[in-house]
Amino acid sequence: MLRPVFWALTVASLLFGLPDMARAGDPVPTEADYYPLVTLPIPEGVVLEAGALEMLPDGKLAVSTRRGEIYLVANPLADDPAQVKFARFAHGLHEVLGLAYRDGWLYVTQRGELTRLKDTNQDGRADLFETVSDLWEINGDYHEYAFGSKFDRDGNIWVALCLTGSFTSESKYRGWCFRISPEGKAIPTSSGIRSPGGLGMNLAGDMFYTENQGPWNGACSLKHLKPGAFLGHPAGLRWHQAAGMAGPRPKEPESGSRMAIEVKKIPELLAPAVYFPYPKMGQSASGIASDFTSGRFGPFAGQMFVGDQAASTVMRVVLEEVDGRYQGACLPFRKDLASGCLPLLMTKEGTLLVGGTSRGWGSRGGKPYALQRLAWNGKVPFEIHEIHARPDGFELSFTSAVDRVSAANPKSYGLTTYTYIYQSSYGSPEVDPTTPTIDRVEVSEDGKGVRLRVSELQRGHVHELHLDGVRSGAGQPLLHPEVYYTLNAIPVK
């Protein structure tokens, strides 16, 4: 009797003319076959609700906690996790959600300020604490988080400030992003933030943050922290004059409209580069890490990885610039992490470290906290490598050659589109759905790419593409056959 998975693949072969599948009983590849997870042991009594991660020059990993502690973890990349050792470096801080190291100092983004710490007597504990910047204000609201970045190419740390709750900005500069210079000068950069979950740079050095679903945000998303941009939530605009921003205060958006409409009316408004469809790709976007390792982490060099706290997953993001603004796609990457993924850190060796916490919001992983790592084992999964918008459709590349018959068949693909209501109330359902037609598929000469000729692309929509019928040359299905492309602009060529 045929197993269910094999039976489904056999039916697909008959329908789509696909190559013969693996024989019944052959295992279907899983994420763990390429990126195994290692859980680092946390000592009894250490409540490691991780808020930020940073590698130090001596090979130790600095881990901050939401309870205001910082631990130094020795041997975090050891083959034997039993060699991992924890030592507390600092405590008494306020919800640390950013760590960055430079010139002997550990820079710490906490709720009320950016601080730098140093161990002056070399006893393994911080004994010198200096305020770098405390320009912004806080009150007792649970939601007034402050997320900090690594150093950018100019030596700045970027700090993104949550609103008071989800709807208002009761404390000064809540809903803003600032760059903090090496001299401690706070430079107002962007407004319109609601509830960030993490910050990170792409390969070009541009800074991004993850935004969470809520008022004026129909779904979680990745947004470019472009200097001078308004990122969508108007509550923080009350501080526009105080921040000394050039030009008049941006016009407030119309609730109930669509982002694509309001972008045309408000020059400063910057649409999300990538939406993470809710709940398909998660419910609480979090930390960002880019692969700058030139292939040590596998076939996705230069791409971004983004966590989701609620789903306990790591997603993959492919970006491109069209008409001078970022847009792109998200794809699943790795599920089954132990806790709610918050900070991500890519090491120079090509290991992705993930800190987990579930306090305040439940997570699929179930553990109250965790510290885990992912490394590529050298096997190449059959995956969508990149996707790019074209004037009449999309161009996709793959990590290995496709079976030409299955890949050339338009029936191997399914495409739908939708967008979100841009509104002052919480979140949005998917609205304005369409079903474009894939008229023709062209397979590249090397078999590692396809061009989809599509009728009726929808500007401002997420284009949800499923490639369930596509097979590799060896007859394997894609490890992740779905991709979600946010089409803010249609290229002209």
CSV table of C-alpha atoms in Angstrom, one decimal:
chain,number,residue,atom,x,y,z
A,1,MET,CA,0.0,0.0,0.0
A,2,LEU,CA,1.4,3.4,-1.0
A,3,ARG,CA,2.2,5.8,1.8
A,4,PRO,CA,0.2,9.1,1.8
A,5,VAL,CA,3.1,11.4,0.8
A,6,PHE,CA,4.2,9.1,-2.0
A,7,TRP,CA,0.6,8.7,-3.2
A,8,ALA,CA,0.3,12.5,-3.4
A,9,LEU,CA,3.5,12.8,-5.4
A,10,THR,CA,2.4,10.0,-7.7
A,11,VAL,CA,-0.8,11.8,-8.4
A,12,ALA,CA,1.2,15.0,-9.1
A,13,SER,CA,3.3,13.1,-11.6
A,14,LEU,CA,0.2,12.0,-13.5
A,15,LEU,CA,-1.4,15.5,-13.4
A,16,PHE,CA,1.7,17.6,-14.2
A,17,GLY,CA,3.9,15.2,-16.1
A,18,LEU,CA,6.5,15.2,-13.3
A,19,PRO,CA,9.5,12.9,-13.1
A,20,ASP,CA,9.4,9.8,-11.1
A,21,MET,CA,9.5,10.5,-7.4
A,22,ALA,CA,11.6,8.7,-4.8
A,23,ARG,CA,10.4,5.2,-4.1
A,24,ALA,CA,7.9,4.6,-1.3
A,25,GLY,CA,9.7,4.6,2.0
A,26,ASP,CA,12.4,7.0,1.0
A,27,PRO,CA,12.4,9.9,3.6
A,28,VAL,CA,11.1,13.3,2.5
A,29,PRO,CA,13.8,15.9,3.3
A,30,THR,CA,13.2,18.2,6.3
A,31,GLU,CA,14.8,21.4,7.5
A,32,ALA,CA,16.8,19.5,10.1
A,33,ASP,CA,18.5,17.6,7.3
A,34,TYR,CA,20.3,20.8,6.3
A,35,TYR,CA,20.2,23.1,9.4
A,36,PRO,CA,20.3,21.0,12.6
A,37,LEU,CA,19.4,22.8,15.8
A,38,VAL,CA,21.6,22.7,18.9
A,39,THR,CA,20.3,23.8,22.2
A,40,LEU,CA,22.8,25.2,24.7
A,41,PRO,CA,22.3,24.2,28.3
A,42,ILE,CA,21.3,27.0,30.6
A,43,PRO,CA,22.5,26.7,34.3
A,44,GLU,CA,19.9,26.1,36.9
A,45,GLY,CA,18.8,29.4,38.4
A,46,VAL,CA,19.6,31.5,35.3
A,47,VAL,CA,16.4,32.9,33.8
A,48,LEU,CA,17.7,33.6,30.3
A,49,GLU,CA,14.8,35.5,28.7
A,50,ALA,CA,17.2,36.7,26.0
A,51,GLY,CA,16.8,40.3,24.7
A,52,ALA,CA,20.1,40.7,22.7
A,53,LEU,CA,23.2,38.8,21.6
A,54,GLU,CA,26.8,39.9,20.8
A,55,MET,CA,30.0,38.0,20.1
A,56,LEU,CA,33.1,39.4,21.9
A,57,PRO,CA,36.7,39.4,20.6
A,58,ASP,CA,37.6,36.6,23.0
A,59,GLY,CA,35.0,34.2,21.6
A,60,LYS,CA,32.5,34.6,24.4
A,61,LEU,CA,28.9,35.4,23.7
A,62,ALA,CA,27.2,38.3,25.6
A,63,VAL,CA,23.5,37.6,26.3
A,64,SER,CA,21.3,40.2,27.8
A,65,THR,CA,18.0,39.3,29.5
A,66,ARG,CA,14.7,41.0,29.8
A,67,ARG,CA,15.3,41.0,33.6
A,68,GLY,CA,18.2,43.4,33.2
A,69,GLU,CA,21.2,41.0,33.4
A,70,ILE,CA,24.0,40.3,31.0
A,71,TYR,CA,25.8,36.9,30.9
A,72,LEU,CA,29.0,36.0,29.2
A,73,VAL,CA,28.8,32.6,27.7
A,74,ALA,CA,32.1,30.8,27.1
A,75,ASN,CA,32.5,28.2,24.3
A,76,PRO,CA,29.1,29.0,22.6
A,77,LEU,CA,30.1,27.3,19.4
A,78,ALA,CA,31.7,24.2,21.0
A,79,ASP,CA,30.9,20.9,19.4
A,80,ASP,CA,30.1,19.6,22.8
A,81,PRO,CA,27.4,21.8,24.4
A,82,ALA,CA,28.5,20.6,27.8
A,83,GLN,CA,31.6,22.9,27.4
A,84,VAL,CA,29.3,26.0,27.5
A,85,LYS,CA,29.9,28.0,30.7
A,86,PHE,CA,27.8,31.0,32.0
A,87,ALA,CA,29.1,33.9,34.1
A,88,ARG,CA,27.1,37.0,35.0
A,89,PHE,CA,28.8,40.2,33.8
A,90,ALA,CA,26.2,42.8,34.9
A,91,HIS,CA,22.8,43.2,36.5
A,92,GLY,CA,20.4,45.9,37.6
A,93,LEU,CA,19.8,47.2,34.1
A,94,HIS,CA,16.3,47.8,32.6
A,95,GLU,CA,15.1,45.3,29.9
A,96,VAL,CA,18.2,45.2,27.6
A,97,LEU,CA,17.2,44.8,24.0
A,98,GLY,CA,20.4,45.8,22.3
A,99,LEU,CA,24.1,44.8,22.6
A,100,ALA,CA,27.1,46.0,20.5
A,101,TYR,CA,30.8,45.8,21.2
A,102,ARG,CA,33.5,48.3,20.3
A,103,ASP,CA,37.0,49.2,21.6
A,104,GLY,CA,36.7,47.4,24.9
A,105,TRP,CA,33.1,48.7,25.7
A,106,LEU,CA,29.9,46.8,25.6
A,107,TYR,CA,27.1,49.1,24.5
A,108,VAL,CA,23.7,48.3,26.0
A,109,THR,CA,20.3,49.6,24.9
A,110,GLN,CA,18.0,49.6,27.8
A,111,ARG,CA,14.6,51.2,28.2
A,112,GLY,CA,15.7,54.6,29.3
A,113,GLU,CA,19.1,55.1,27.7
A,114,LEU,CA,22.1,53.8,25.7
A,115,THR,CA,24.8,52.8,28.2
A,116,ARG,CA,28.3,51.5,27.8
A,117,LEU,CA,29.9,49.0,30.2
A,118,LYS,CA,33.5,48.0,30.9
A,119,ASP,CA,35.4,45.6,33.1
A,120,THR,CA,38.3,47.7,34.3
A,121,ASN,CA,39.9,45.3,36.7
A,122,GLN,CA,39.5,42.2,34.6
A,123,ASP,CA,37.6,40.2,37.1
A,124,GLY,CA,34.9,39.2,34.6
A,125,ARG,CA,32.3,41.7,35.9
A,126,ALA,CA,31.3,45.2,34.6
A,127,ASP,CA,32.4,47.9,37.0
A,128,LEU,CA,32.2,51.0,34.9
A,129,PHE,CA,28.8,52.2,33.6
A,130,GLU,CA,28.6,55.3,31.4
A,131,THR,CA,25.5,56.9,29.9
A,132,VAL,CA,26.0,57.5,26.2
A,133,SER,CA,22.5,59.0,25.4
A,134,ASP,CA,19.3,59.3,27.3
A,135,LEU,CA,17.4,61.7,25.0
A,136,TRP,CA,14.1,59.8,25.1
A,137,GLU,CA,11.7,59.4,28.0
A,138,ILE,CA,9.8,56.5,29.6
A,139,ASN,CA,6.9,56.0,32.0
A,140,GLY,CA,5.5,52.9,33.6
A,141,ASP,CA,3.8,51.6,30.5
A,142,TYR,CA,4.8,48.0,29.8
A,143,HIS,CA,5.1,48.6,26.0
A,144,GLU,CA,7.8,51.3,26.0
A,145,TYR,CA,10.6,49.1,24.8
A,146,ALA,CA,13.8,50.4,23.2
A,147,PHE,CA,15.6,48.2,20.6
A,148,GLY,CA,19.2,48.9,19.7
A,149,SER,CA,21.3,47.9,16.7
A,150,LYS,CA,24.9,46.9,16.1
A,151,PHE,CA,27.2,49.7,14.9
A,152,ASP,CA,26.6,50.8,11.4
A,153,ARG,CA,29.4,51.7,9.0
A,154,ASP,CA,29.6,55.3,10.4
A,155,GLY,CA,29.9,54.1,14.0
A,156,ASN,CA,26.3,54.9,14.9
A,157,ILE,CA,24.0,52.7,17.0
A,158,TRP,CA,20.3,53.0,15.9
A,159,VAL,CA,17.6,52.9,18.6
A,160,ALA,CA,14.0,52.3,17.8
A,161,LEU,CA,11.4,53.3,20.4
A,162,CYS,CA,8.1,51.6,20.9
A,163,LEU,CA,5.0,53.7,21.4
A,164,THR,CA,3.2,53.9,24.8
A,165,GLY,CA,0.9,50.9,24.4
A,166,SER,CA,-0.1,50.5,20.8
A,167,PHE,CA,-1.9,53.7,20.0
A,168,THR,CA,-0.2,56.7,21.6
A,169,SER,CA,3.1,58.5,22.3
A,170,GLU,CA,2.8,59.7,25.9
A,171,SER,CA,6.6,59.9,26.5
A,172,LYS,CA,8.9,62.0,24.5
A,173,TYR,CA,10.1,60.6,21.1
A,174,ARG,CA,8.1,57.4,21.5
A,175,GLY,CA,7.5,56.1,18.0
A,176,TRP,CA,10.9,57.4,16.7
A,177,CYS,CA,14.2,56.0,15.6
A,178,PHE,CA,17.5,57.8,16.5
A,179,ARG,CA,21.1,57.3,15.5
A,180,ILE,CA,23.5,57.7,18.4
A,181,SER,CA,26.9,58.8,17.1
A,182,PRO,CA,30.2,57.7,18.6
A,183,GLU,CA,30.3,61.0,20.5
A,184,GLY,CA,26.8,60.3,22.0
A,185,LYS,CA,24.9,62.7,19.8
A,186,ALA,CA,21.3,61.6,19.2
A,187,ILE,CA,20.3,62.2,15.6
A,188,PRO,CA,16.5,62.0,14.9
A,189,THR,CA,16.2,59.6,11.9
A,190,SER,CA,12.7,58.3,11.2
A,191,SER,CA,9.2,58.6,12.7
A,192,GLY,CA,6.0,56.4,12.5
A,193,ILE,CA,7.2,53.4,14.4
A,194,ARG,CA,4.7,51.4,16.5
A,195,SER,CA,6.2,48.2,18.0
A,196,PRO,CA,9.6,47.1,16.7
A,197,GLY,CA,10.9,43.6,17.4
A,198,GLY,CA,14.5,44.0,16.2
A,199,LEU,CA,17.0,45.9,14.0
A,200,GLY,CA,19.6,44.9,11.5
A,201,MET,CA,21.5,45.9,8.4
A,202,ASN,CA,21.5,44.5,4.9
A,203,LEU,CA,24.5,43.8,2.8
A,204,ALA,CA,24.4,47.4,1.5
A,205,GLY,CA,24.6,48.8,5.0
A,206,ASP,CA,21.0,50.1,5.1
A,207,MET,CA,19.2,49.7,8.4
A,208,PHE,CA,15.8,47.9,8.8
A,209,TYR,CA,13.5,47.0,11.6
A,210,THR,CA,10.7,44.6,12.1
A,211,GLU,CA,7.3,46.1,12.8
A,212,ASN,CA,4.4,44.1,14.5
A,213,GLN,CA,0.8,43.9,13.5
A,214,GLY,CA,-1.4,46.5,15.2
A,215,PRO,CA,-2.8,50.0,14.6
A,216,TRP,CA,-1.8,51.3,11.2
A,217,ASN,CA,-0.1,48.0,10.6
A,218,GLY,CA,-2.3,45.3,8.9
A,219,ALA,CA,0.4,42.6,9.3
A,220,CYS,CA,3.9,42.3,10.7
A,221,SER,CA,6.5,43.6,8.3
A,222,LEU,CA,10.1,44.6,7.6
A,223,LYS,CA,10.6,48.3,7.1
A,224,HIS,CA,13.6,50.4,5.9
A,225,LEU,CA,14.7,53.0,8.5
A,226,LYS,CA,15.4,55.5,5.8
A,227,PRO,CA,16.5,58.9,7.3
A,228,GLY,CA,13.6,61.3,7.1
A,229,ALA,CA,11.0,58.7,6.4
A,230,PHE,CA,7.6,58.4,8.0
A,231,LEU,CA,6.9,54.7,8.6
A,232,GLY,CA,3.2,54.6,9.1
A,233,HIS,CA,1.9,55.2,12.7
A,234,PRO,CA,1.1,58.9,13.2
A,235,ALA,CA,1.1,59.0,17.0
A,236,GLY,CA,4.8,59.9,17.3
A,237,LEU,CA,4.5,62.8,14.8
A,238,ARG,CA,3.7,65.1,17.8
A,239,TRP,CA,7.5,65.3,18.4
A,240,HIS,CA,8.3,66.3,14.8
A,241,GLN,CA,9.2,69.9,15.7
A,242,ALA,CA,11.0,69.0,19.0
A,243,ALA,CA,13.1,66.6,17.0
A,244,GLY,CA,14.2,69.4,14.8
A,245,MET,CA,13.3,67.6,11.6
A,246,ALA,CA,13.6,69.5,8.4
A,247,GLY,CA,10.4,70.5,6.6
A,248,PRO,CA,6.8,70.4,7.7
A,249,ARG,CA,5.3,67.6,9.7
A,250,PRO,CA,4.1,64.8,7.5
A,251,LYS,CA,0.4,64.7,6.7
A,252,GLU,CA,-1.6,62.2,8.7
A,253,PRO,CA,-2.9,59.2,6.7
A,254,GLU,CA,-6.6,58.5,6.1
A,255,SER,CA,-7.8,55.6,8.2
A,256,GLY,CA,-9.4,52.8,6.1
A,257,SER,CA,-7.4,53.6,3.1
A,258,ARG,CA,-4.7,51.4,1.5
A,259,MET,CA,-0.9,51.9,1.9
A,260,ALA,CA,-0.4,52.2,-1.9
A,261,ILE,CA,-2.9,55.0,-2.0
A,262,GLU,CA,-1.5,56.9,1.0
A,263,VAL,CA,2.1,56.6,-0.2
A,264,LYS,CA,1.1,58.7,-3.3
A,265,LYS,CA,-0.5,61.4,-1.0
A,266,ILE,CA,2.2,61.6,1.7
A,267,PRO,CA,5.7,62.0,0.2
A,268,GLU,CA,7.5,61.0,3.5
A,269,LEU,CA,5.5,57.8,3.9
A,270,LEU,CA,7.5,54.6,3.2
A,271,ALA,CA,5.6,51.4,2.6
A,272,PRO,CA,6.9,48.2,4.2
A,273,ALA,CA,9.6,46.5,2.2
A,274,VAL,CA,8.2,43.1,3.0
A,275,TYR,CA,4.9,42.0,4.7
A,276,PHE,CA,5.0,38.8,6.8
A,277,PRO,CA,1.4,37.5,6.1
A,278,TYR,CA,-0.4,36.9,9.3
A,279,PRO,CA,-0.6,34.2,10.6
A,280,LYS,CA,0.9,32.2,7.7
A,281,MET,CA,4.4,33.5,8.3
A,282,GLY,CA,4.0,34.3,12.0
A,283,GLN,CA,2.4,36.8,14.4
A,284,SER,CA,5.3,38.7,16.0
A,285,ALA,CA,8.3,39.5,13.9
A,286,SER,CA,11.5,40.0,15.9
A,287,GLY,CA,15.2,39.9,15.4
A,288,ILE,CA,17.2,40.4,12.2
A,289,ALA,CA,20.5,38.9,11.1
A,290,SER,CA,22.1,39.1,7.6
A,291,ASP,CA,24.4,36.5,6.2
A,292,PHE,CA,27.7,38.4,5.6
A,293,THR,CA,29.7,35.1,5.7
A,294,SER,CA,30.1,34.6,1.9
A,295,GLY,CA,28.6,31.1,2.0
A,296,ARG,CA,29.5,29.7,5.3
A,297,PHE,CA,25.8,29.6,6.2
A,298,GLY,CA,24.8,27.9,3.0
A,299,PRO,CA,23.5,29.0,-0.4
A,300,PHE,CA,21.8,32.2,0.9
A,301,ALA,CA,24.8,34.5,1.2
A,302,GLY,CA,23.8,38.2,1.5
A,303,GLN,CA,20.2,37.5,2.5
A,304,MET,CA,18.3,38.4,5.7
A,305,PHE,CA,17.0,36.1,8.4
A,306,VAL,CA,14.1,37.3,10.6
A,307,GLY,CA,12.7,35.7,13.7
A,308,ASP,CA,9.1,35.4,14.8
A,309,GLN,CA,8.4,35.3,18.5
A,310,ALA,CA,5.0,33.8,18.5
A,311,ALA,CA,5.6,31.1,15.9
A,312,SER,CA,9.1,30.2,17.2
A,313,THR,CA,10.5,30.3,13.7
A,314,VAL,CA,13.2,31.9,11.6
A,315,MET,CA,12.2,33.3,8.2
A,316,ARG,CA,14.3,34.2,5.1
A,317,VAL,CA,14.0,37.5,3.3
A,318,VAL,CA,15.1,38.4,-0.3
A,319,LEU,CA,15.2,42.2,-1.0
A,320,GLU,CA,15.6,44.3,-4.1
A,321,GLU,CA,15.3,48.0,-4.9
A,322,VAL,CA,12.7,49.2,-7.4
A,323,ASP,CA,12.2,52.9,-8.1
A,324,GLY,CA,14.6,53.7,-5.3
A,325,ARG,CA,12.7,51.9,-2.6
A,326,TYR,CA,13.0,48.4,-1.1
A,327,GLN,CA,10.6,45.6,-1.7
A,328,GLY,CA,10.9,41.8,-1.7
A,329,ALA,CA,9.8,38.5,-0.4
A,330,CYS,CA,9.7,36.3,2.7
A,331,LEU,CA,10.0,32.5,2.8
A,332,PRO,CA,9.9,29.9,5.5
A,333,PHE,CA,13.4,28.8,6.7
A,334,ARG,CA,13.4,27.0,10.1
A,335,LYS,CA,10.7,26.1,12.5
A,336,ASP,CA,10.5,24.1,15.8
A,337,LEU,CA,12.7,26.4,17.9
A,338,ALA,CA,12.3,25.9,21.6
A,339,SER,CA,10.9,29.3,22.7
A,340,GLY,CA,9.8,32.5,21.2
A,341,CYS,CA,12.6,33.8,18.9
A,342,LEU,CA,13.6,37.3,19.8
A,343,PRO,CA,17.3,38.2,19.1
A,344,LEU,CA,19.2,36.7,16.2
A,345,LEU,CA,23.0,36.9,15.6
A,346,MET,CA,25.0,35.6,12.7
A,347,THR,CA,28.6,34.8,13.7
A,348,LYS,CA,31.6,35.2,11.3
A,349,GLU,CA,31.9,31.4,11.3
A,350,GLY,CA,28.4,31.1,9.8
A,351,THR,CA,26.4,30.0,12.9
A,352,LEU,CA,23.1,31.6,13.6
A,353,LEU,CA,22.4,32.1,17.3
A,354,VAL,CA,18.8,32.5,18.4
A,355,GLY,CA,17.7,33.7,21.8
A,356,GLY,CA,14.2,32.8,23.0
A,357,THR,CA,11.7,34.2,25.5
A,358,SER,CA,8.0,33.6,25.9
A,359,ARG,CA,7.1,36.0,28.8
A,360,GLY,CA,4.3,38.4,28.0
A,361,TRP,CA,3.4,36.6,24.7
A,362,GLY,CA,3.0,32.9,24.3
A,363,SER,CA,5.0,31.1,21.7
A,364,ARG,CA,4.6,27.9,19.8
A,365,GLY,CA,8.0,26.6,21.1
A,366,GLY,CA,6.6,26.3,24.6
A,367,LYS,CA,9.8,26.8,26.6
A,368,PRO,CA,9.9,29.9,28.8
A,369,TYR,CA,13.4,30.7,27.4
A,370,ALA,CA,16.1,29.2,25.4
A,371,LEU,CA,19.5,29.7,23.7
A,372,GLN,CA,20.0,27.8,20.4
A,373,ARG,CA,22.2,27.8,17.3
A,374,LEU,CA,21.8,26.8,13.7
A,375,ALA,CA,24.7,25.9,11.4
A,376,TRP,CA,24.7,24.6,7.8
A,377,ASN,CA,25.9,21.0,7.5
A,378,GLY,CA,27.0,21.3,3.9
A,379,LYS,CA,24.0,19.7,2.2
A,380,VAL,CA,22.2,22.0,-0.3
A,381,PRO,CA,18.4,21.9,0.0
A,382,PHE,CA,16.2,22.3,-3.0
A,383,GLU,CA,14.8,25.7,-2.4
A,384,ILE,CA,13.7,28.9,-4.1
A,385,HIS,CA,17.0,30.9,-4.0
A,386,GLU,CA,15.8,34.4,-5.0
A,387,ILE,CA,12.7,36.0,-6.6
A,388,HIS,CA,12.7,39.3,-8.5
A,389,ALA,CA,9.8,41.4,-9.9
A,390,ARG,CA,9.7,42.0,-13.6
A,391,PRO,CA,7.3,44.2,-15.7
A,392,ASP,CA,5.3,41.2,-16.7
A,393,GLY,CA,5.7,38.8,-13.8
A,394,PHE,CA,8.5,37.3,-11.7
A,395,GLU,CA,11.9,35.7,-12.2
A,396,LEU,CA,12.9,33.0,-9.7
A,397,SER,CA,16.2,31.1,-9.2
A,398,PHE,CA,16.7,27.8,-7.4
A,399,THR,CA,19.5,26.3,-5.4
A,400,SER,CA,19.7,23.4,-7.9
A,401,ALA,CA,18.4,22.6,-11.3
A,402,VAL,CA,14.7,21.9,-11.8
A,403,ASP,CA,13.0,19.2,-13.7
A,404,ARG,CA,12.3,21.1,-16.9
A,405,VAL,CA,8.9,19.4,-17.6
A,406,SER,CA,7.4,20.2,-14.2
A,407,ALA,CA,8.9,23.6,-14.0
A,408,ALA,CA,7.6,24.7,-17.4
A,409,ASN,CA,4.0,23.7,-16.7
A,410,PRO,CA,1.9,26.7,-15.5
A,411,LYS,CA,-0.2,24.2,-13.6
A,412,SER,CA,2.7,23.6,-11.2
A,413,TYR,CA,2.2,27.1,-9.8
A,414,GLY,CA,-0.6,28.9,-7.9
A,415,LEU,CA,-0.7,32.7,-7.5
A,416,THR,CA,-3.0,34.9,-5.5
A,417,THR,CA,-2.7,38.5,-4.3
A,418,TYR,CA,-4.2,40.6,-1.4
A,419,THR,CA,-3.4,43.7,0.6
A,420,TYR,CA,-4.3,45.1,4.0
A,421,ILE,CA,-6.5,48.0,5.2
A,422,TYR,CA,-4.3,50.9,6.4
A,423,GLN,CA,-6.3,51.9,9.4
A,424,SER,CA,-6.1,53.2,13.0
A,425,SER,CA,-7.7,50.1,14.5
A,426,TYR,CA,-5.8,47.0,15.3
A,427,GLY,CA,-4.5,44.9,12.3
A,428,SER,CA,-6.4,44.0,9.2
A,429,PRO,CA,-7.7,40.9,7.4
A,430,GLU,CA,-6.5,40.2,3.9
A,431,VAL,CA,-8.5,42.3,1.5
A,432,ASP,CA,-8.9,43.1,-2.2
A,433,PRO,CA,-8.0,39.6,-3.3
A,434,THR,CA,-7.2,38.8,-7.0
A,435,THR,CA,-6.1,35.7,-8.8
A,436,PRO,CA,-3.6,36.6,-11.6
A,437,THR,CA,-3.0,34.1,-14.4
A,438,ILE,CA,0.4,32.6,-15.1
A,439,ASP,CA,0.3,32.7,-18.9
A,440,ARG,CA,3.7,31.2,-19.6
A,441,VAL,CA,6.7,29.8,-17.9
A,442,GLU,CA,10.2,29.9,-19.4
A,443,VAL,CA,12.9,27.7,-17.9
A,444,SER,CA,16.5,29.0,-18.0
A,445,GLU,CA,19.1,27.2,-20.1
A,446,ASP,CA,20.9,25.9,-16.9
A,447,GLY,CA,17.7,24.8,-15.4
A,448,LYS,CA,18.2,26.9,-12.2
A,449,GLY,CA,15.7,29.6,-13.0
A,450,VAL,CA,12.2,30.3,-14.3
A,451,ARG,CA,10.5,33.3,-15.7
A,452,LEU,CA,6.8,33.5,-14.9
A,453,ARG,CA,4.8,35.6,-17.4
A,454,VAL,CA,1.8,36.9,-15.3
A,455,SER,CA,-1.2,38.9,-16.3
A,456,GLU,CA,-2.5,41.6,-13.9
A,457,LEU,CA,0.2,42.2,-11.4
A,458,GLN,CA,-1.2,44.2,-8.4
A,459,ARG,CA,0.8,47.2,-7.2
A,460,GLY,CA,0.7,47.4,-3.4
A,461,HIS,CA,-0.3,43.7,-3.0
A,462,VAL,CA,1.4,40.7,-1.5
A,463,HIS,CA,1.8,38.1,-4.3
A,464,GLU,CA,1.5,34.7,-2.7
A,465,LEU,CA,3.1,32.1,-4.9
A,466,HIS,CA,3.0,28.4,-4.4
A,467,LEU,CA,5.2,26.0,-6.5
A,468,ASP,CA,3.7,22.7,-5.3
A,469,GLY,CA,4.2,21.0,-8.7
A,470,VAL,CA,7.8,22.0,-9.3
A,471,ARG,CA,10.4,19.2,-8.9
A,472,SER,CA,14.2,19.1,-8.9
A,473,GLY,CA,16.1,17.2,-11.5
A,474,ALA,CA,16.2,14.3,-8.9
A,475,GLY,CA,12.4,14.4,-8.5
A,476,GLN,CA,12.3,16.1,-5.1
A,477,PRO,CA,9.7,18.7,-4.1
A,478,LEU,CA,10.9,22.1,-2.9
A,479,LEU,CA,11.7,22.1,0.8
A,480,HIS,CA,9.5,25.3,1.1
A,481,PRO,CA,7.3,25.7,-2.0
A,482,GLU,CA,5.7,29.0,-0.9
A,483,VAL,CA,7.0,32.6,-1.2
A,484,TYR,CA,5.3,35.9,-0.4
A,485,TYR,CA,6.4,38.9,-2.5
A,486,THR,CA,5.4,42.5,-1.5
A,487,LEU,CA,5.0,44.3,-4.8
A,488,ASN,CA,5.2,48.0,-3.9
A,489,ALA,CA,6.2,49.0,-7.5
A,490,ILE,CA,6.3,47.2,-10.8
A,491,PRO,CA,9.6,47.6,-12.6
A,492,VAL,CA,9.5,49.2,-16.0
A,493,LYS,CA,12.3,46.9,-17.4
